[in-house]
Short mmCIF file of C-alpha atoms in Angstrom, two decimals:
data_model
loop_
_atom_site.label_atom_id
_atom_site.label_comp_id
_atom_site.label_asym_id
_atom_site.label_seq_id
_atom_site.Cartn_x
_atom_site.Cartn_y
_atom_site.Cartn_z
CA UNK A 1 10.37 35.68 -6.21
CA UNK A 2 7.99 38.10 -4.50
CA UNK A 3 10.68 40.37 -3.27
CA UNK A 4 12.03 40.84 -6.90
CA UNK A 5 8.32 42.21 -7.71
CA UNK A 6 7.14 39.15 -9.47
CA UNK A 7 3.96 37.71 -8.47
CA UNK A 8 3.30 34.13 -8.71
CA UNK A 9 0.77 32.81 -11.10
CA UNK A 10 -1.82 29.68 -10.56
CA UNK A 11 0.88 27.18 -12.20
CA UNK A 12 3.45 28.50 -9.71
CA UNK A 13 1.16 28.06 -6.64
CA UNK A 14 0.06 24.86 -7.65
CA UNK A 15 3.30 23.54 -8.17
CA UNK A 16 4.31 24.42 -4.86
CA UNK A 17 1.52 22.86 -3.46
CA UNK A 18 2.01 19.64 -5.11
CA UNK A 19 5.77 19.53 -3.57
CA UNK A 20 4.46 19.88 -0.05
CA UNK A 21 4.80 16.15 1.30
CA UNK A 22 5.92 16.35 4.87
CA UNK A 23 4.48 17.74 8.16
CA UNK A 24 6.80 20.64 8.08
CA UNK A 25 5.99 21.48 4.64
CA UNK A 26 2.23 21.50 5.06
CA UNK A 27 2.77 24.57 7.41
CA UNK A 28 4.25 26.37 4.57
CA UNK A 29 1.42 25.09 2.62
CA UNK A 30 -1.07 26.52 4.81
CA UNK A 31 0.77 30.09 4.38
CA UNK A 32 0.55 29.53 0.52
CA UNK A 33 -3.35 28.90 1.01
CA UNK A 34 -3.42 32.08 3.15
CA UNK A 35 -1.81 33.99 0.56
CA UNK A 36 -4.12 32.62 -2.22
CA UNK A 37 -7.02 33.86 -0.13
CA UNK A 38 -5.59 37.34 0.22
CA UNK A 39 -4.93 37.97 -3.53
CA UNK A 40 -6.63 37.74 -6.91
CA UNK A 41 -6.79 33.85 -6.48
CA UNK A 42 -9.27 34.07 -3.71
CA UNK A 43 -11.75 32.82 -6.47
CA UNK A 44 -9.79 29.80 -7.04
CA UNK A 45 -9.05 28.50 -10.34
CA UNK A 46 -9.18 24.78 -11.05
CA UNK A 47 -5.32 24.34 -10.78
CA UNK A 48 -5.07 26.12 -7.51
CA UNK A 49 -8.18 24.60 -6.07
CA UNK A 50 -7.43 20.96 -7.15
CA UNK A 51 -3.81 21.33 -5.71
CA UNK A 52 -5.22 22.45 -2.47
CA UNK A 53 -7.90 19.67 -2.42
CA UNK A 54 -5.28 17.15 -3.11
CA UNK A 55 -3.18 18.74 -0.34
CA UNK A 56 -5.30 18.66 2.22
CA UNK A 57 -6.70 15.19 1.25
CA UNK A 58 -3.17 13.61 1.45
CA UNK A 59 -2.93 15.04 4.85
CA UNK A 60 -6.29 13.66 5.96
CA UNK A 61 -7.66 17.17 6.57
CA UNK A 62 -10.92 16.27 4.91
CA UNK A 63 -12.99 19.13 6.37
CA UNK A 64 -10.45 21.60 4.90
CA UNK A 65 -10.35 19.66 1.52
CA UNK A 66 -14.39 19.82 1.47
CA UNK A 67 -14.27 23.59 2.15
CA UNK A 68 -11.90 24.42 -0.74
CA UNK A 69 -13.97 22.12 -3.13
CA UNK A 70 -17.19 24.07 -2.23
CA UNK A 71 -15.42 27.34 -3.10
CA UNK A 72 -14.84 25.84 -6.93
CA UNK A 73 -17.99 26.22 -8.09
CA UNK A 74 -18.49 25.45 -11.89
CA UNK A 75 -14.87 24.38 -11.95
CA UNK A 76 -14.76 21.16 -10.08
CA UNK A 77 -13.78 18.35 -12.25
CA UNK A 78 -13.04 14.61 -11.97
CA UNK A 79 -9.53 15.35 -10.25
CA UNK A 80 -11.12 17.29 -7.51
CA UNK A 81 -13.43 14.20 -6.68
CA UNK A 82 -10.99 11.75 -7.08
CA UNK A 83 -8.88 13.65 -4.60
CA UNK A 84 -11.59 13.79 -2.25
CA UNK A 85 -12.56 10.21 -2.71
CA UNK A 86 -9.09 9.01 -2.07
CA UNK A 87 -8.65 11.15 1.15
CA UNK A 88 -11.87 9.56 2.54
CA UNK A 89 -10.67 6.13 1.42
CA UNK A 90 -7.42 6.60 3.26
CA UNK A 91 -9.44 7.90 6.50
CA UNK A 92 -11.43 4.98 6.58
CA UNK A 93 -14.67 6.38 5.26
CA UNK A 94 -15.46 4.59 1.93
CA UNK A 95 -19.01 5.29 2.22
CA UNK A 96 -18.49 8.95 2.10
CA UNK A 97 -15.97 8.32 -0.65
CA UNK A 98 -18.49 6.74 -2.89
CA UNK A 99 -20.91 9.86 -2.14
CA UNK A 100 -18.71 11.80 -4.38
CA UNK A 101 -20.15 9.80 -7.24
CA UNK A 102 -23.63 11.49 -6.51
CA UNK A 103 -21.80 14.96 -6.62
CA UNK A 104 -20.23 14.20 -9.87
CA UNK A 105 -23.45 13.15 -11.47
CA UNK A 106 -25.38 15.95 -10.41
CA UNK A 107 -22.73 18.33 -11.78
CA UNK A 108 -22.22 16.24 -14.91
CA UNK A 109 -18.47 15.81 -14.15
CA UNK A 110 -17.28 12.81 -16.49
CA UNK A 111 -16.07 9.98 -14.61
CA UNK A 112 -12.50 8.62 -15.82
CA UNK A 113 -10.38 5.78 -15.12
CA UNK A 114 -8.33 7.20 -12.26
CA UNK A 115 -11.67 8.23 -10.34
CA UNK A 116 -13.41 4.92 -10.97
CA UNK A 117 -10.46 2.87 -9.78
CA UNK A 118 -10.58 5.09 -6.63
CA UNK A 119 -14.41 4.23 -5.90
CA UNK A 120 -13.71 0.62 -6.41
CA UNK A 121 -11.05 0.74 -3.70
CA UNK A 122 -13.87 2.30 -1.46
CA UNK A 123 -16.07 -0.25 -2.81
CA UNK A 124 -13.53 -3.05 -1.75
CA UNK A 125 -13.69 -1.91 1.90
CA UNK A 126 -17.50 -2.22 2.31
CA UNK A 127 -19.19 -5.36 3.66
CA UNK A 128 -21.60 -5.76 0.48
CA UNK A 129 -20.16 -6.30 -2.83
CA UNK A 130 -23.10 -4.69 -4.43
CA UNK A 131 -21.50 -1.30 -4.96
CA UNK A 132 -18.66 -2.78 -6.53
CA UNK A 133 -20.54 -5.01 -8.92
CA UNK A 134 -22.54 -1.54 -9.79
CA UNK A 135 -19.00 -0.02 -10.25
CA UNK A 136 -18.15 -2.77 -12.54
CA UNK A 137 -21.33 -2.43 -14.62
CA UNK A 138 -20.46 1.35 -14.62
CA UNK A 139 -17.09 0.67 -16.21
CA UNK A 140 -18.45 -1.45 -18.95
CA UNK A 141 -20.91 1.46 -20.06
CA UNK A 142 -18.40 3.99 -19.98
CA UNK A 143 -15.83 1.88 -21.96
CA UNK A 144 -13.24 2.14 -19.13
CA UNK A 145 -13.03 -1.62 -18.50
CA UNK A 146 -10.24 -2.06 -20.73
CA UNK A 147 -7.93 0.35 -18.78
CA UNK A 148 -5.43 -1.72 -16.61
CA UNK A 149 -5.96 0.47 -13.60
CA UNK A 150 -9.50 -0.21 -13.47
CA UNK A 151 -9.13 -3.85 -13.96
CA UNK A 152 -6.54 -3.88 -11.08
CA UNK A 153 -9.11 -2.32 -8.92
CA UNK A 154 -11.60 -4.81 -9.88
CA UNK A 155 -9.37 -7.70 -9.28
CA UNK A 156 -8.75 -6.19 -5.77
CA UNK A 157 -12.45 -5.51 -5.04
CA UNK A 158 -13.44 -9.15 -6.08
CA UNK A 159 -10.72 -10.69 -4.03
CA UNK A 160 -11.48 -8.44 -0.96
CA UNK A 161 -15.45 -9.93 -1.19
CA UNK A 162 -13.72 -13.70 -1.82
CA UNK A 163 -15.18 -13.65 -5.29
CA UNK A 164 -12.03 -15.16 -6.64
CA UNK A 165 -13.58 -16.68 -10.01
CA UNK A 166 -14.87 -13.06 -10.84
CA UNK A 167 -11.17 -11.70 -9.95
CA UNK A 168 -9.73 -14.27 -12.31
CA UNK A 169 -12.18 -13.43 -15.15
CA UNK A 170 -11.26 -9.89 -14.92
CA UNK A 171 -7.49 -10.74 -15.08
CA UNK A 172 -7.77 -12.74 -18.02
CA UNK A 173 -9.69 -10.05 -19.81
CA UNK A 174 -6.52 -8.15 -19.58
CA UNK A 175 -4.53 -7.96 -22.89
CA UNK A 176 -1.22 -7.16 -21.43
CA UNK A 177 -1.10 -7.37 -17.48
CA UNK A 178 1.12 -5.09 -15.48
CA UNK A 179 3.11 -6.44 -12.54
CA UNK A 180 0.29 -4.61 -10.58
CA UNK A 181 -2.33 -6.83 -12.31
CA UNK A 182 -0.13 -9.89 -11.54
CA UNK A 183 0.42 -8.93 -7.85
CA UNK A 184 -3.50 -8.18 -7.23
CA UNK A 185 -4.29 -11.54 -8.36
CA UNK A 186 -1.59 -13.45 -6.42
CA UNK A 187 -2.49 -11.43 -3.31
CA UNK A 188 -6.10 -12.04 -3.81
CA UNK A 189 -5.60 -15.59 -3.91
CA UNK A 190 -3.10 -15.82 -0.91
CA UNK A 191 -5.14 -13.68 1.28
CA UNK A 192 -8.23 -16.07 0.53
CA UNK A 193 -6.13 -19.19 1.63
CA UNK A 194 -5.49 -20.36 -2.10
CA UNK A 195 -1.64 -20.53 -1.57
CA UNK A 196 -1.00 -23.25 -4.02
CA UNK A 197 -3.01 -21.31 -6.58
CA UNK A 198 -1.07 -18.07 -5.93
CA UNK A 199 2.23 -19.60 -6.38
CA UNK A 200 1.07 -21.24 -9.38
CA UNK A 201 -0.02 -17.75 -10.78
CA UNK A 202 3.52 -16.60 -9.87
CA UNK A 203 5.20 -19.16 -11.85
CA UNK A 204 3.00 -18.15 -14.79
CA UNK A 205 3.86 -14.70 -14.29
CA UNK A 206 7.77 -15.45 -14.49
CA UNK A 207 7.69 -17.95 -17.38
CA UNK A 208 5.28 -15.38 -19.23
CA UNK A 209 8.61 -12.98 -18.98
CA UNK A 210 6.93 -10.58 -16.65
CA UNK A 211 9.54 -9.08 -14.06
CA UNK A 212 8.26 -9.48 -10.33
CA UNK A 213 8.96 -6.66 -8.01
CA UNK A 214 9.27 -6.31 -4.06
CA UNK A 215 5.59 -6.35 -3.56
CA UNK A 216 5.29 -9.59 -5.62
CA UNK A 217 7.92 -11.57 -3.38
CA UNK A 218 6.32 -10.08 -0.19
CA UNK A 219 2.79 -11.85 -1.22
CA UNK A 220 4.80 -15.07 -2.37
CA UNK A 221 6.57 -15.15 1.11
CA UNK A 222 3.27 -14.50 2.75
CA UNK A 223 1.65 -17.63 0.52
CA UNK A 224 4.47 -19.86 1.38
CA UNK A 225 4.39 -19.01 5.23
CA UNK A 226 0.55 -19.53 5.67
CA UNK A 227 0.59 -22.49 3.37
CA UNK A 228 3.40 -24.18 5.28
CA UNK A 229 5.58 -24.25 1.95
CA UNK A 230 8.82 -23.37 3.70
CA UNK A 231 11.37 -24.85 1.15
CA UNK A 232 9.45 -23.40 -1.81
CA UNK A 233 9.53 -19.99 0.33
CA UNK A 234 13.40 -20.54 0.77
CA UNK A 235 13.88 -21.06 -2.91
CA UNK A 236 11.74 -18.03 -3.94
CA UNK A 237 13.55 -15.82 -1.28
CA UNK A 238 17.00 -16.72 -2.48
CA UNK A 239 16.02 -16.33 -6.18
CA UNK A 240 15.13 -12.67 -5.63
CA UNK A 241 18.45 -11.19 -6.22
CA UNK A 242 20.02 -13.98 -8.01
CA UNK A 243 17.35 -14.69 -10.86
CA UNK A 244 15.23 -11.22 -10.85
CA UNK A 245 17.65 -8.52 -9.53
CA UNK A 246 15.36 -7.46 -6.66
CA UNK A 247 17.06 -6.99 -3.43
CA UNK A 248 15.48 -8.25 -0.41
CA UNK A 249 14.10 -5.26 1.91
CA UNK A 250 13.44 -5.30 5.66
CA UNK A 251 10.33 -6.22 4.98
CA UNK A 252 11.23 -9.37 3.33
CA UNK A 253 13.62 -10.45 5.82
CA UNK A 254 10.78 -9.79 8.51
CA UNK A 255 8.52 -12.17 6.26
CA UNK A 256 11.31 -14.72 5.78
CA UNK A 257 12.16 -14.99 9.32
CA UNK A 258 8.62 -15.17 10.46
CA UNK A 259 8.19 -18.30 7.82
CA UNK A 260 11.29 -19.96 9.43
CA UNK A 261 10.33 -19.17 12.88
CA UNK A 262 6.70 -20.50 12.55
CA UNK A 263 8.14 -23.69 11.11
CA UNK A 264 10.53 -24.14 14.01
CA UNK A 265 13.52 -23.90 11.63
CA UNK A 266 15.09 -21.42 14.27
CA UNK A 267 19.02 -22.17 13.43
CA UNK A 268 18.39 -21.24 10.04
CA UNK A 269 16.41 -17.96 11.34
CA UNK A 270 19.17 -17.28 13.71
CA UNK A 271 21.76 -17.56 10.81
CA UNK A 272 19.74 -15.36 8.61
CA UNK A 273 19.48 -12.72 11.10
CA UNK A 274 23.16 -12.81 11.73
CA UNK A 275 24.26 -12.64 8.04
CA UNK A 276 21.72 -10.47 6.69
CA UNK A 277 23.10 -7.07 5.13
CA UNK A 278 20.83 -4.78 7.26
CA UNK A 279 20.91 -4.37 11.16
CA UNK A 280 17.95 -6.30 12.55
CA UNK A 281 15.36 -4.10 14.48
CA UNK A 282 14.10 -4.89 17.70
CA UNK A 283 10.94 -6.57 16.35
CA UNK A 284 12.95 -9.08 14.61
CA UNK A 285 14.73 -10.18 17.66
CA UNK A 286 11.53 -10.09 19.84
CA UNK A 287 9.67 -12.39 17.01
CA UNK A 288 12.45 -14.70 16.88
CA UNK A 289 12.91 -14.94 20.63
CA UNK A 290 9.16 -15.79 20.74
CA UNK A 291 9.23 -18.44 18.47
CA UNK A 292 12.36 -20.01 20.34
CA UNK A 293 10.01 -19.84 23.42
CA UNK A 294 7.29 -21.41 21.38
CA UNK A 295 9.22 -24.30 20.06
CA UNK A 296 11.15 -24.74 23.34
CA UNK A 297 14.72 -24.10 21.70
CA UNK A 298 16.68 -22.96 24.71
CA UNK A 299 20.25 -22.97 22.50
CA UNK A 300 19.02 -20.82 19.83
CA UNK A 301 17.17 -18.76 21.95
CA UNK A 302 19.80 -17.82 24.47
CA UNK A 303 22.36 -17.07 21.34
CA UNK A 304 19.71 -14.92 19.87
CA UNK A 305 18.63 -13.03 23.24
CA UNK A 306 22.46 -12.38 24.00
CA UNK A 307 23.10 -10.75 20.49
CA UNK A 308 20.05 -8.74 20.86
CA UNK A 309 21.04 -7.45 24.20
CA UNK A 310 24.57 -6.40 22.65
CA UNK A 311 23.03 -4.58 20.00
CA UNK A 312 20.04 -2.97 22.13
CA UNK A 313 21.48 -2.75 25.73
CA UNK A 314 19.11 -0.19 26.78
CA UNK A 315 16.15 -2.27 26.05
CA UNK A 316 15.48 -4.72 29.33
CA UNK A 317 13.21 -6.86 27.56
CA UNK A 318 15.86 -8.93 26.10
CA UNK A 319 17.40 -9.57 29.41
CA UNK A 320 13.96 -10.58 30.86
CA UNK A 321 13.61 -12.92 27.74
CA UNK A 322 16.97 -14.03 28.33
CA UNK A 323 16.30 -15.18 32.01
CA UNK A 324 12.96 -16.62 31.13
CA UNK A 325 14.48 -18.73 28.34
CA UNK A 326 17.57 -20.13 30.38
CA UNK A 327 17.31 -19.04 33.62
CA UNK A 328 20.35 -16.40 33.23
CA UNK A 329 20.56 -13.68 35.93
#
């Protein structure tokens, strides 16, 4: 483009920056930033500035993201601060993420549903529920509480703080819950030990005509595993593709094998690992062998170890496990 004498405008540059998602493309993005600083874009308009802030935040380069934001005087908006807060959240700095609210207030930047949802995610990671409750009040005052993304974040925040009644109240206030809404409530219940209630909500979800996704079944399998509801877990696992058109992925098989292994149903687990349509990875075999050792099942343990050794001959751990289980040389 430049070789033909056409200079990129801010739209072109921001589009290029948004497309940088890998570590290799990040190097190209750094070159684009250098180009911006050397040209008329050095004052940074909002499109280019926000794209750079978002880029550096996605790659956890928060010092660079903040440095770019400071050059955007008078043009910083909610997207700028949402990108910064999101990056700080991902970097494990929820307190600093919430500090962006102060900057927004001082600069009279309007908070929208996306920024509020991001701040609620930060509040969910704090030991105290007070910031989250204040943000809930803020959502009501700003008229944002009816936005599904905000409600979903509130469900997650209250669940993380073990306030399940509040989480359920928020869910019940949603006129048309999305699959993310259902997943948030089911996950919140399951992660707090309310396994039966989590599965009951899943039944409500399917009976109401909502379509579960892969995340839904991950949470359902987690609830069945930790609630000791093995037969129910098997039923739901088998229904994924048959009734809902959701193909089990590697993480679903990992959860399913873990559920069977914990329950000592090792023959079924071994059959699953043999017949699954994707090649089992090392961790699956190691986990299953650990369960064989735990339940003292030498027969299944020997068969699994031999199969694992065939698939991964360079990994000596399976030979060691085989020796430990059945005394093989």
